[in-house]
Coordinates of C-alpha atoms in Angstrom, one line a residue:
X1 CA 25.3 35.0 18.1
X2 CA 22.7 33.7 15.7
X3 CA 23.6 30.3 17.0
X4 CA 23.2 30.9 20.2
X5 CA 19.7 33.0 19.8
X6 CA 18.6 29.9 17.7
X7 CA 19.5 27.6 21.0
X8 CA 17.4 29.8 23.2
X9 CA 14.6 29.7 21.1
X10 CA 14.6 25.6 20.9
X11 CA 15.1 25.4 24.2
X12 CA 12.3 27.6 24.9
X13 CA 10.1 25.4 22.4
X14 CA 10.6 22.2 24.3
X15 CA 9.9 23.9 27.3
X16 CA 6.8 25.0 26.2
X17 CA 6.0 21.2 24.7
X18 CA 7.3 19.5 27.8
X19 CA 5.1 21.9 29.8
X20 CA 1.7 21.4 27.8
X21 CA 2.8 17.5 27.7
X22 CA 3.2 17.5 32.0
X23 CA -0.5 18.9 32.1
X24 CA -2.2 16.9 29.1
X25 CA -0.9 13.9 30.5
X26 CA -1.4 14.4 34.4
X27 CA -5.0 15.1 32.9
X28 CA -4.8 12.1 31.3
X29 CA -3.8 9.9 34.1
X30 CA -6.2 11.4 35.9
X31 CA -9.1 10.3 33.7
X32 CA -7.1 7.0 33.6
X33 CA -7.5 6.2 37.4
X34 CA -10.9 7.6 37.8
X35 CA -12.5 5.1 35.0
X36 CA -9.9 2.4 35.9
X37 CA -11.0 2.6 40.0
X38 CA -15.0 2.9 39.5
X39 CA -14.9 0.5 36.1
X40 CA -18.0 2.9 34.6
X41 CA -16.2 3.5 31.2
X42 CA -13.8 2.2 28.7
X43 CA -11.4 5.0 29.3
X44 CA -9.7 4.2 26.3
X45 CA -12.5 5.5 23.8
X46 CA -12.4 9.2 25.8
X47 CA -10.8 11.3 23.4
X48 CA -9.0 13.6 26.0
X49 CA -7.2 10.5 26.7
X50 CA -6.5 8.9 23.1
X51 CA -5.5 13.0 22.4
X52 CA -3.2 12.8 25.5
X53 CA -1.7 9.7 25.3
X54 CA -0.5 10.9 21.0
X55 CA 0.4 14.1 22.3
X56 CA 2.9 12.9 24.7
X57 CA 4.3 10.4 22.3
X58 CA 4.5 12.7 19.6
X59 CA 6.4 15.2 22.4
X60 CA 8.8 12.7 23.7
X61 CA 9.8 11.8 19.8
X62 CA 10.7 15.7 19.0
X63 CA 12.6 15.8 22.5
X64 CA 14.8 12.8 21.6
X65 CA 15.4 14.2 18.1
X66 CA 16.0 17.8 19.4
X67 CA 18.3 16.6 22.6
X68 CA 19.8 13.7 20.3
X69 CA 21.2 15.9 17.6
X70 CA 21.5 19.2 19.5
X71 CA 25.1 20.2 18.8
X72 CA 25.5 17.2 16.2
X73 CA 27.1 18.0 12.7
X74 CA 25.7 16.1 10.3
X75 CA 28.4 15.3 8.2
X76 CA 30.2 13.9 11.6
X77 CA 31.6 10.5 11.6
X78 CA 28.5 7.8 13.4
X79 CA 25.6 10.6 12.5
X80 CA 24.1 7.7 10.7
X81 CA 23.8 5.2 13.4
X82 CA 22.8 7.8 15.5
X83 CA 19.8 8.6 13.3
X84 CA 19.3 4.6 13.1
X85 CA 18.7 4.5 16.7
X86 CA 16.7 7.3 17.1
X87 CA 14.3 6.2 14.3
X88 CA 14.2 3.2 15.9
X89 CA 13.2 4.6 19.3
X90 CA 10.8 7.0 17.8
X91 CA 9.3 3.7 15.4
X92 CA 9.2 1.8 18.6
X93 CA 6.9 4.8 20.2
X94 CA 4.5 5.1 17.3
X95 CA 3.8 1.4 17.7
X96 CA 2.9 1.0 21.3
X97 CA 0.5 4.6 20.5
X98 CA -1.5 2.5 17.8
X99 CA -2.0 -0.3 19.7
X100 CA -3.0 1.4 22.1
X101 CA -5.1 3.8 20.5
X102 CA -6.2 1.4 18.1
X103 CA -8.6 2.1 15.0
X104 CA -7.1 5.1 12.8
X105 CA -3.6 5.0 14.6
X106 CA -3.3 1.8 12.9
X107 CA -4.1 2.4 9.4
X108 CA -1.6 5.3 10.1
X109 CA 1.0 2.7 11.0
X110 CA -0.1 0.4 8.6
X111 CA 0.0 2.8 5.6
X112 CA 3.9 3.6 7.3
X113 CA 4.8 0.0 7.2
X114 CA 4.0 -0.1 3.6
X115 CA 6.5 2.7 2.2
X116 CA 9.2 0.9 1.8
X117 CA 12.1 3.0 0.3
X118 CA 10.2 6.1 0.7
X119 CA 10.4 6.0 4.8
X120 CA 13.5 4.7 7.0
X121 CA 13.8 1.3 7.1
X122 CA 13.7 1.7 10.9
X123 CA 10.6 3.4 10.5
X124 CA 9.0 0.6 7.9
X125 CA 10.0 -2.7 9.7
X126 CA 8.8 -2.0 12.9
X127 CA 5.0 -0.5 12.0
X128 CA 4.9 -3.9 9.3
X129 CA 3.9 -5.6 12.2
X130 CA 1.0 -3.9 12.8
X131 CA -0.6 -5.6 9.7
X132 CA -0.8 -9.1 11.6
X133 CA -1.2 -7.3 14.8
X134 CA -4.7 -5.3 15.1
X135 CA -6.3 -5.2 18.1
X136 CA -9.7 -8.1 18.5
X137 CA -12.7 -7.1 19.2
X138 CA -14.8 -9.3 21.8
X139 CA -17.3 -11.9 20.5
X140 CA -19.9 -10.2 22.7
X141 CA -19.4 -6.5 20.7
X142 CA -19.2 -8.0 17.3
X143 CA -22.7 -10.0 17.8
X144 CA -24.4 -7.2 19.1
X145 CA -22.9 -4.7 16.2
X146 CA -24.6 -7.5 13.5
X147 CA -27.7 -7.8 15.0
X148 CA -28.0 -3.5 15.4
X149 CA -27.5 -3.7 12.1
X150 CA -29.1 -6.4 10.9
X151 CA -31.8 -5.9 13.5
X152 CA -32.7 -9.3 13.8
X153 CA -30.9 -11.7 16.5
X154 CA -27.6 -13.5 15.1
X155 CA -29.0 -16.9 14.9
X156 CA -31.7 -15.8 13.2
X157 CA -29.2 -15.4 10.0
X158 CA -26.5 -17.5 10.5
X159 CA -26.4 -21.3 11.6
X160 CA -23.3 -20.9 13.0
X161 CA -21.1 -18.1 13.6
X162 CA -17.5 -19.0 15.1
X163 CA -15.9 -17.7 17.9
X164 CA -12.3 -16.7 16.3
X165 CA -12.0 -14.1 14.0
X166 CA -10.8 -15.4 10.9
X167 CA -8.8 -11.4 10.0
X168 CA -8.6 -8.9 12.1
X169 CA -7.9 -5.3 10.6
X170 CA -7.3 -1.7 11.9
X171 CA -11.4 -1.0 11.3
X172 CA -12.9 -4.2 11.1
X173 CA -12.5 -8.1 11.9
X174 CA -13.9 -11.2 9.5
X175 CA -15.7 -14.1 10.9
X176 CA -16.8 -17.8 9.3
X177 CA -20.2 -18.0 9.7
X178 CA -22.8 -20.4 7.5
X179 CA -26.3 -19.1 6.2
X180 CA -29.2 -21.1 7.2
X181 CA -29.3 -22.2 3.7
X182 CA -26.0 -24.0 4.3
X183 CA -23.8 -21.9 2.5
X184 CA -20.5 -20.7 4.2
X185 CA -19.6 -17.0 4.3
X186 CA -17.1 -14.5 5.4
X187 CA -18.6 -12.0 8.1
X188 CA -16.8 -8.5 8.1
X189 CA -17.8 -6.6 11.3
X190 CA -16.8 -3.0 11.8
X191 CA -14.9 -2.8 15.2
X192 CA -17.8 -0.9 17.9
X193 CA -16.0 2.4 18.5
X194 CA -13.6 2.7 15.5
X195 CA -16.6 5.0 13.9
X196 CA -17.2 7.0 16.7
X197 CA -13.9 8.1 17.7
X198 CA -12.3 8.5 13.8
X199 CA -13.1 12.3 13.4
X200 CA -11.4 12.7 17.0
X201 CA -8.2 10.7 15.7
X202 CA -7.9 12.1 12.7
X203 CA -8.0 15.6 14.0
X204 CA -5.4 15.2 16.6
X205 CA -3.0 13.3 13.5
X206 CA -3.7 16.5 11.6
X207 CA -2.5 18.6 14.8
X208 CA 0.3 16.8 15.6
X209 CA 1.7 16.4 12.2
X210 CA 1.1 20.5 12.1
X211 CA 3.2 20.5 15.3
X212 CA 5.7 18.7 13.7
X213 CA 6.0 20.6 10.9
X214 CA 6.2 24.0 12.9
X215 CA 9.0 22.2 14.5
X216 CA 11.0 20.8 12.2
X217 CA 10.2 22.8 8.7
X218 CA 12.2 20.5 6.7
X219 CA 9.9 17.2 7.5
X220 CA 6.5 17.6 6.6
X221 CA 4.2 14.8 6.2
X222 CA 0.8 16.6 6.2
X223 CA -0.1 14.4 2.9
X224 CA -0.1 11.2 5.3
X225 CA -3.2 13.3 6.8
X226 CA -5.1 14.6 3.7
X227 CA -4.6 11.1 2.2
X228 CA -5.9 9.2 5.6
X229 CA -8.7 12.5 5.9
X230 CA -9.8 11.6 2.2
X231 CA -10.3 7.7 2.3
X232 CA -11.4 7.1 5.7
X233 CA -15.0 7.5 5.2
X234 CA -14.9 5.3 2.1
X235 CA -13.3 2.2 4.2
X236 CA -16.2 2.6 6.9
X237 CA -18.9 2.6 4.4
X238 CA -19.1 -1.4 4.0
X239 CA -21.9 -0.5 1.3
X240 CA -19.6 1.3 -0.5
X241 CA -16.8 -1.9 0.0
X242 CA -19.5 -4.0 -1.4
X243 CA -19.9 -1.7 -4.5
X244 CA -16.1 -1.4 -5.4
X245 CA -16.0 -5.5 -5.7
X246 CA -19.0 -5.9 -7.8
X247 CA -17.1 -3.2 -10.2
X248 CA -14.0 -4.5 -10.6
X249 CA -15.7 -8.1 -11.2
X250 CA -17.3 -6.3 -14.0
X251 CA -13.8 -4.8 -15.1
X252 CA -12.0 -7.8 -14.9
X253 CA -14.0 -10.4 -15.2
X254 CA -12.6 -11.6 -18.4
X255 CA -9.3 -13.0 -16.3
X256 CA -10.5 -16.6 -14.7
X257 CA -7.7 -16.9 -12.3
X258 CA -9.4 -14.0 -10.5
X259 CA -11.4 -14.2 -7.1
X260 CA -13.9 -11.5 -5.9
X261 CA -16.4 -12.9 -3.4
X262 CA -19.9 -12.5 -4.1
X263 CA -21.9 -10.0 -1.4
X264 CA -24.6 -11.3 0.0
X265 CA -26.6 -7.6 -0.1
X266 CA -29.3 -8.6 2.2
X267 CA -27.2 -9.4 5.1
X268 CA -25.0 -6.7 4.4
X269 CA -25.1 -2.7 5.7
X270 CA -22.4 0.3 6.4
X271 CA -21.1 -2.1 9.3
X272 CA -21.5 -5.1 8.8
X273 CA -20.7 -7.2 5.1
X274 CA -21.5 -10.8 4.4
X275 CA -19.1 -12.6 1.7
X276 CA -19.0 -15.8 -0.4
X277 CA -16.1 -17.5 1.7
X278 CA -13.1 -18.2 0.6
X279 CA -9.9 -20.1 1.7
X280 CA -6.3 -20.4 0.3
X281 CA -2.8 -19.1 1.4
X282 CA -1.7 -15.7 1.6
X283 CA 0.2 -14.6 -1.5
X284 CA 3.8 -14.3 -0.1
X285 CA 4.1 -17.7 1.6
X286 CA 6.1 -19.4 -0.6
X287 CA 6.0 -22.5 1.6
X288 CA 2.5 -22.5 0.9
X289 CA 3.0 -22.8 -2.5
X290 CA 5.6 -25.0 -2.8
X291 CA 3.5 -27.4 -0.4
X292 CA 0.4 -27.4 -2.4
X293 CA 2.1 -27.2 -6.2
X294 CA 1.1 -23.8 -6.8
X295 CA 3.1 -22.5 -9.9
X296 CA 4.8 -19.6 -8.1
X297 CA 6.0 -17.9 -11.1
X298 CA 2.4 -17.9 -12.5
X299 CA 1.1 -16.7 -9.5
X300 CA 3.5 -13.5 -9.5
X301 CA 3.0 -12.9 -13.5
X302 CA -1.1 -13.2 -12.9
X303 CA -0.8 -10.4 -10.1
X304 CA 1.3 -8.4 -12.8
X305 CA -1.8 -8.9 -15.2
X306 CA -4.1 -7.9 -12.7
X307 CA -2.9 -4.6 -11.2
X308 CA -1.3 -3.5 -14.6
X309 CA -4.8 -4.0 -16.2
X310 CA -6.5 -1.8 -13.1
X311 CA -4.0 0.8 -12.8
X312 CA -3.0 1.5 -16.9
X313 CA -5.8 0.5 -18.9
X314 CA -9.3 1.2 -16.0
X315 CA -7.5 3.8 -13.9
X316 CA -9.7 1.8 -11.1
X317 CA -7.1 0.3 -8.2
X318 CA -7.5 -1.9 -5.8
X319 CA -5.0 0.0 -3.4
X320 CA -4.5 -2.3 -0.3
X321 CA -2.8 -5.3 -1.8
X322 CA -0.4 -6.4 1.8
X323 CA -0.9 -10.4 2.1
X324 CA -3.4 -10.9 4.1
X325 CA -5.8 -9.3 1.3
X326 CA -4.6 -11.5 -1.4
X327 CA -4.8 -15.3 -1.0
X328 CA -3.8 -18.2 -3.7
X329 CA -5.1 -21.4 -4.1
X330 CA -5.6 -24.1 -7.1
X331 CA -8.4 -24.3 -8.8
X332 CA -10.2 -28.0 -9.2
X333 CA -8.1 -28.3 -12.6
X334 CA -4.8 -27.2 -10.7
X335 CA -4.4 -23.9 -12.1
X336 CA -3.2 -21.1 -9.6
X337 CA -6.3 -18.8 -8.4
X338 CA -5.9 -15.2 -7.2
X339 CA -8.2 -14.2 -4.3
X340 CA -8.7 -10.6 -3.9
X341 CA -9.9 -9.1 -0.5
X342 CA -10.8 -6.3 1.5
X343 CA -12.4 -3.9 -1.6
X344 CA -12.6 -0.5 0.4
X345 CA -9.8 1.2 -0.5
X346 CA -9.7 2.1 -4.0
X347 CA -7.8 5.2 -6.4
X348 CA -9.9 6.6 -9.5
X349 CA -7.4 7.7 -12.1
X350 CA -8.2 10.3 -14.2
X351 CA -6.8 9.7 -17.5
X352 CA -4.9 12.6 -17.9
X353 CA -3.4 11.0 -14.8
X354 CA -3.2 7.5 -15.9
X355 CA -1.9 8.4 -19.6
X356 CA 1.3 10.4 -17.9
X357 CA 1.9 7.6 -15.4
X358 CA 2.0 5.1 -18.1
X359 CA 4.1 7.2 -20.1
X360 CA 6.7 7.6 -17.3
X361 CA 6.4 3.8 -17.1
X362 CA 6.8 3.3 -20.6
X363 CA 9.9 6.1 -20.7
X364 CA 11.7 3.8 -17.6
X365 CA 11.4 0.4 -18.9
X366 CA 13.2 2.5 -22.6
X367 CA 15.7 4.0 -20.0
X368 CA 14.9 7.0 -21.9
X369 CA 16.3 9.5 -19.3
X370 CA 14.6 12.6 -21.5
X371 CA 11.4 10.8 -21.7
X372 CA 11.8 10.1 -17.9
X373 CA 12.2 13.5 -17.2
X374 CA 9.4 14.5 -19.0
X375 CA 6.6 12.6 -17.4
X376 CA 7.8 13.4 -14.2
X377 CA 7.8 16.8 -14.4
X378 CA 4.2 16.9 -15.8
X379 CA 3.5 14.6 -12.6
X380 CA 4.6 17.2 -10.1
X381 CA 8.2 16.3 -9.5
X382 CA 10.1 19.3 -10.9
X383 CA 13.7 19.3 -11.3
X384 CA 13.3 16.4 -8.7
X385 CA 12.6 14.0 -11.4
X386 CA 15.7 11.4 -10.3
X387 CA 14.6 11.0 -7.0
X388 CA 10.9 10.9 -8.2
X389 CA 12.2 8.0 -10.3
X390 CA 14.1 6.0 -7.4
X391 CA 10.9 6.3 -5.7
X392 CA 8.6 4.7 -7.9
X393 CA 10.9 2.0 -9.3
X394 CA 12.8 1.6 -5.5
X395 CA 16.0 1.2 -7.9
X396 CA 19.0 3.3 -8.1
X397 CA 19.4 6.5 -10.5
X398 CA 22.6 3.9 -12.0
X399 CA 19.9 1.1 -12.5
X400 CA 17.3 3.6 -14.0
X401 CA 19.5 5.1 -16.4
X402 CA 21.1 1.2 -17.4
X403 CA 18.0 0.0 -17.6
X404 CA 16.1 -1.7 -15.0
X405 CA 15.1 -4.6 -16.6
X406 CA 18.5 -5.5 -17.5
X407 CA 19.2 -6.9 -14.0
X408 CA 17.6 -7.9 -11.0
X409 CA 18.2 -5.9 -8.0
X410 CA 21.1 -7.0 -5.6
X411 CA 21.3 -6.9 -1.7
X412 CA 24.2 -4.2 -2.1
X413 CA 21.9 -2.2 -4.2
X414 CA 18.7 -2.5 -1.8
X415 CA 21.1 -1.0 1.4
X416 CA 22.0 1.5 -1.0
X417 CA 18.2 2.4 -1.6
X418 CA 17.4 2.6 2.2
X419 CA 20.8 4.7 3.1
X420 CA 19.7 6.9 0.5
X421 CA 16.3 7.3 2.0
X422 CA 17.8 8.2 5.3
X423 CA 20.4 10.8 3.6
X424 CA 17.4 12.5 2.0
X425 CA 14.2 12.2 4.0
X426 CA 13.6 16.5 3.5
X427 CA 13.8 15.9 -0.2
X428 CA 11.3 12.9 -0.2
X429 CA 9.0 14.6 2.3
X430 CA 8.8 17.8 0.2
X431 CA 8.1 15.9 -3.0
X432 CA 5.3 13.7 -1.4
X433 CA 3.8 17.1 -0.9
X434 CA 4.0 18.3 -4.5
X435 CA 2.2 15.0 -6.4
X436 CA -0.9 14.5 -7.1
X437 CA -2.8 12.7 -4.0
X438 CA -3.5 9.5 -6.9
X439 CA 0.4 9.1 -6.7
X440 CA 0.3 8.0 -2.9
X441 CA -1.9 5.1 -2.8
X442 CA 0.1 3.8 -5.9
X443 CA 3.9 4.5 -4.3
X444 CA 2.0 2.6 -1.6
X445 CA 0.6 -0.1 -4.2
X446 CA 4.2 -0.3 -5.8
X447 CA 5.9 -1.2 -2.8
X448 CA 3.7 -3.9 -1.6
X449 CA 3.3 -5.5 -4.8
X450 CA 7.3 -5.5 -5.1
X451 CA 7.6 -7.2 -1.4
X452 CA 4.8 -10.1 -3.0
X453 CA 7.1 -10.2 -6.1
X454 CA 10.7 -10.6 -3.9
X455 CA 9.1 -12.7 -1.4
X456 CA 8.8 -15.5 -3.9
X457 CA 11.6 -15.4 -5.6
X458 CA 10.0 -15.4 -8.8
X459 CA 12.0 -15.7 -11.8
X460 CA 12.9 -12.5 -14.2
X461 CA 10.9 -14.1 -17.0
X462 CA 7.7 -13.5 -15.1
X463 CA 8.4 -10.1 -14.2
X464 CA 5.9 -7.8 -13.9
X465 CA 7.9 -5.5 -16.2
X466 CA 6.3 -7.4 -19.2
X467 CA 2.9 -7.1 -18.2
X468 CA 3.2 -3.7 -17.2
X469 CA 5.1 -2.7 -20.8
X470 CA 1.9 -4.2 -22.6
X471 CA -0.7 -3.0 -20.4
X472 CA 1.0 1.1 -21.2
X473 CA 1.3 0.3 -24.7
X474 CA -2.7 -0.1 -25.0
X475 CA -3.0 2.8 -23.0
X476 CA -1.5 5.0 -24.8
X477 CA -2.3 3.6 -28.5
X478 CA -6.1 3.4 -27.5
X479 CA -5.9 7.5 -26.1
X480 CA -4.3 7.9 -29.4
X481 CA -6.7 5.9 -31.4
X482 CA -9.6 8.0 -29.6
X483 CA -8.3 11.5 -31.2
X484 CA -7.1 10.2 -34.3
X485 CA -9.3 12.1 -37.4
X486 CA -8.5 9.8 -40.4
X487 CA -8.8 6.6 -41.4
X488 CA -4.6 6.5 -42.1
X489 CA -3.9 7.6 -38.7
X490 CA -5.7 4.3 -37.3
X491 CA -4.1 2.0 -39.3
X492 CA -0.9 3.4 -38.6
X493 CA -1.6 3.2 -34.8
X494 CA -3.0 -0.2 -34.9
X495 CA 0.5 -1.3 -36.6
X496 CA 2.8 0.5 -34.0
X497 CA 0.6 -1.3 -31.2
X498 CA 1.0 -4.9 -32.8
X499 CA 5.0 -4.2 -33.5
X500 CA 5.3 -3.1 -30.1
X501 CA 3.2 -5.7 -28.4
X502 CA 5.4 -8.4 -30.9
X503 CA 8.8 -6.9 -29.8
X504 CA 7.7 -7.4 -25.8
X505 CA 6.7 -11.2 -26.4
X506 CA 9.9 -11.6 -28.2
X507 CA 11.4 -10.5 -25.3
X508 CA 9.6 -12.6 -22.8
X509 CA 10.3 -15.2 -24.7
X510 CA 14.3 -14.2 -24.4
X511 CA 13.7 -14.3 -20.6
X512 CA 12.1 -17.4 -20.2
X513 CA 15.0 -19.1 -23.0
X514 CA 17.6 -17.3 -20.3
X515 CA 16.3 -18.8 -17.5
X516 CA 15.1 -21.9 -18.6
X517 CA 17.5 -25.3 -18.1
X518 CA 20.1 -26.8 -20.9
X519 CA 17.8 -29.0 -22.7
X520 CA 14.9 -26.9 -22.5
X521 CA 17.2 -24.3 -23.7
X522 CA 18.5 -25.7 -26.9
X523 CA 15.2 -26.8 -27.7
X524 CA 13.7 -23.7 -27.7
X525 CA 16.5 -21.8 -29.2
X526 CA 15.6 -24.8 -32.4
X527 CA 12.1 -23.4 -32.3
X528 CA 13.1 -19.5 -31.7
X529 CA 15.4 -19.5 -34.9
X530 CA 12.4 -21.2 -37.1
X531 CA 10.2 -18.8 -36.6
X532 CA 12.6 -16.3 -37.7
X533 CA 13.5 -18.1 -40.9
X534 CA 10.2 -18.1 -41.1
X535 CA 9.1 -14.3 -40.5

């Protein structure tokens, strides 16, 4: 009986949804032929139509979950591949909508593409593309949105200003252009309607994601929303772009391999933000390097230095690291440069925040299970610590608990990962509602910094493990060193921070012995031992 009254009432449910879809949409096609016949508006920028067309989407996915599984047990045999090919379906559906839609639909997809091992693979593989794929915006819209803002005519500024976007991203597209003064720069124009309608998008995300949950209780994503609701204004705010660059220059300007472009403030507003130019490849492509003698492994153990020194030591992230932000190129005297682009999304970590983080860091690299447990506890994860752990590290509990330094991650352990996330999607979706918000942007931050690392095959001795182990380590001494009262308590701090920071080079140095070739090996096991005689 209670089966059956639970089938009525689903059945009534998508009968209500499939109702309100027939008449939202037949509105929508409506408005579609009207503006389509008499060409008077861009039909795509009305928001009963950008609402519609999500609403019917975001129908015709619960439909094919509810009709797909209605009956299904889920410990059958083939419930897996059936949940492949729905996701894939559904991911396939969410696609076409921000393309269509464009603007905040995108970042949506974009921030889904990113979340690798927290989302199906299904899911993360198809919105990646979106990343290379954001919808152009005409030459004819992007000149007159620079000389609104600039309120001067284009040529006025710029000698030149070329034709072919250079980027394009979800909000905005980058042009070359060159300054009367000869100088070249990169030109980042906000796309015309992208402001107008974001409010509109991002209410009817919020709505749908509501409906969603109503519908399926156990799968709530309502933080994609409150995290997209939170930083959107910040990424439209060029200005504020501008301001986030000139600040982590003067964080990090200590590290020469690192590229911010210079803002050219006068030719610069909320929409429009001119840039020192810069060329090089994009930080995955291997090729690349290879071609131009870029030393790969110093490339991925400079981008260890970099986000470990933001993210542990500042609390001050640059949080949308995917490769097109990040190019590499050699410097005149042939050392590797890191580029870094595309300064509006950033995460301020409190320190309470940061200290705990670099704690659970510190307590995984030590495979300290209690320690792990801990840290994750005090970071909102509960009794869910494990599969708070998996999630950060995208490693298995087995590696965790082993170590997961001890061994690179094999293929047979990655389709374990991504199973795994399919098995427990309820579990994953719950926790990502219990974290702090600052935990988000870094799961996202991880993940594409891991894809950089894998893509080029670097070797295990430029992990960015090590980096990451020093980088906690003066964290946490220099909080301690803050609240320390005597003189004694300093000194003793200051010698547990130098014995720590020894024992990781000692290890690096193991790595790079390990990995190095027979000759170059012996030799440096010669050298290793002398300076152990000699301690």
């Amino acid at each position: 009986m209670a089966s059956g009254a639970k089938l009525i009432r689903t059945t009534s449910r998508l009968r209500k949804v499939a109702a309100f879809t027939a008449g939202v949409s037949g509105t929508c096609y409506g408005f579609y032929y009207v503006c389509n016949t008499h060409q008077l508006v861009d039909w795509s920028s009305i928001g009963i139509i950008r609402f519609g067309r999500a609403f019917f989407t975001a129908a015709s996915i619960v439909i094919d979950y509810k009709t797909s599984l209605m009956w299904k047990d889920v410990n059958s045999t083939g419930i897996n591949e059936l949940y492949s090919k729905i996701h894939l379906r559904s991911a396939e559906k969410l696609k076409k909508l921000a393309s269509l839609n464009g603007g905040v639909f995108i970042k949506a997809g974009q921030h889904i593409g990113a979340l690798d091992y927290l989302l199906p693979q299904e899911y993360v593989s198809t919105m990646k593309v979106l990343h290379d794929k954001a919808p152009q915006s005409s030459l004819q819209d992007v000149k007159k949105v620079v000389e609104e803002d600039l309120q001067c005519k284009i040529d006025e500024v710029f000698s030149s200003f070329a034709e072919e976007p250079i980027g394009t991203a979800s909000l905005a597209q980058v042009h070359k252009a060159t300054l009367k003064n000869g100088e070249d720069v990169a030109v980042k124009v906000q796309h015309p309607k992208v402001k107008d309608y974001s409010d509109v998008d991002m209410n009817t995300i919020e709505f749908l994601l509501q409906m969603v949950a109503r519908i399926f209780p156990e799968f709530k994503f309502l933080w994609l929303s409150e995290e997209m609701r939170e930083n959107l204004p910040k990424e439209l705010d060029f200005i504020m772009e501008g301001k986030n660059s000139e600040k982590l220059d003067n964080l990090l300007g200590h590290f020469k391999f690192l590229k911010i472009p210079k803002v050219y403030w006068e030719h610069s507003t909320k929409r429009v933000l001119t840039m020192e130019f810069y060329s090089g490849g994009k930080v995955d492509d291997r090729h690349y390097m290879v071609s131009n003698g870029i030393n790969i492994n110093q490339v991925t153990k400079n981008l260890g230095k970099l986000y470990s020194e933001m993210i542990f030591v500042h609390g001050y992230v640059h949080c949308d690291p995917h490769p097109g932000n990040v190019l590499v190129r050699n410097s005149p005297n042939r050392e590797p440069e890191i580029v870094l682009l595309d300064h509006g999304l950033y995460q301020a970590l409190t320190d309470n925040f940061r200290l705990n983080y670099a704690g659970l860091w510190l307590s995984i690299l030590a495979a300290d299970v209690n320690g792990i447990k801990k840290y994750s506890q005090v970071l909102g994860a509960g009794d869910m610590y494990g599969l708070f752990t998996c999630m950060v590290t995208a490693r298995s509990w087995e590696s965790v608990s082993a170590g997961i330094d001890k061994q690179s991650r094999t293929q047979s352990e990655t389709e374990e990962i991504q199973q795994f996330v399919s098995t427990y999607i309820p579990e994953i979706s719950q926790l990502l509602n219990s974290i702090p918000r600052q935990m988000l942007l870094l799961l996202k931050t991880n993940d594409l910094l891991r894809n950089i690392e894998f893509s080029l095959e670097s070797s295990r001795s430029s992990s960015s493990f090590i980096n990451m182990s020093r980088c906690c380590v003066r964290a946490m001494t220099d909080h301690q060193l803050q609240s320390s009262k005597s003189i004694r308590q300093r000194v003793n701090i200051h010698i547990r921070r130098h014995v720590t920071l020894l024992k990781i080079t000692l290890y690096e140095l193991y790595l790079w012995v390990a990995s190095s070739s027979a000759v170059t090996k012996l030799r440096a096991l010669c050298r290793f031992d002398i300076f152990l005689l000699n301690r």
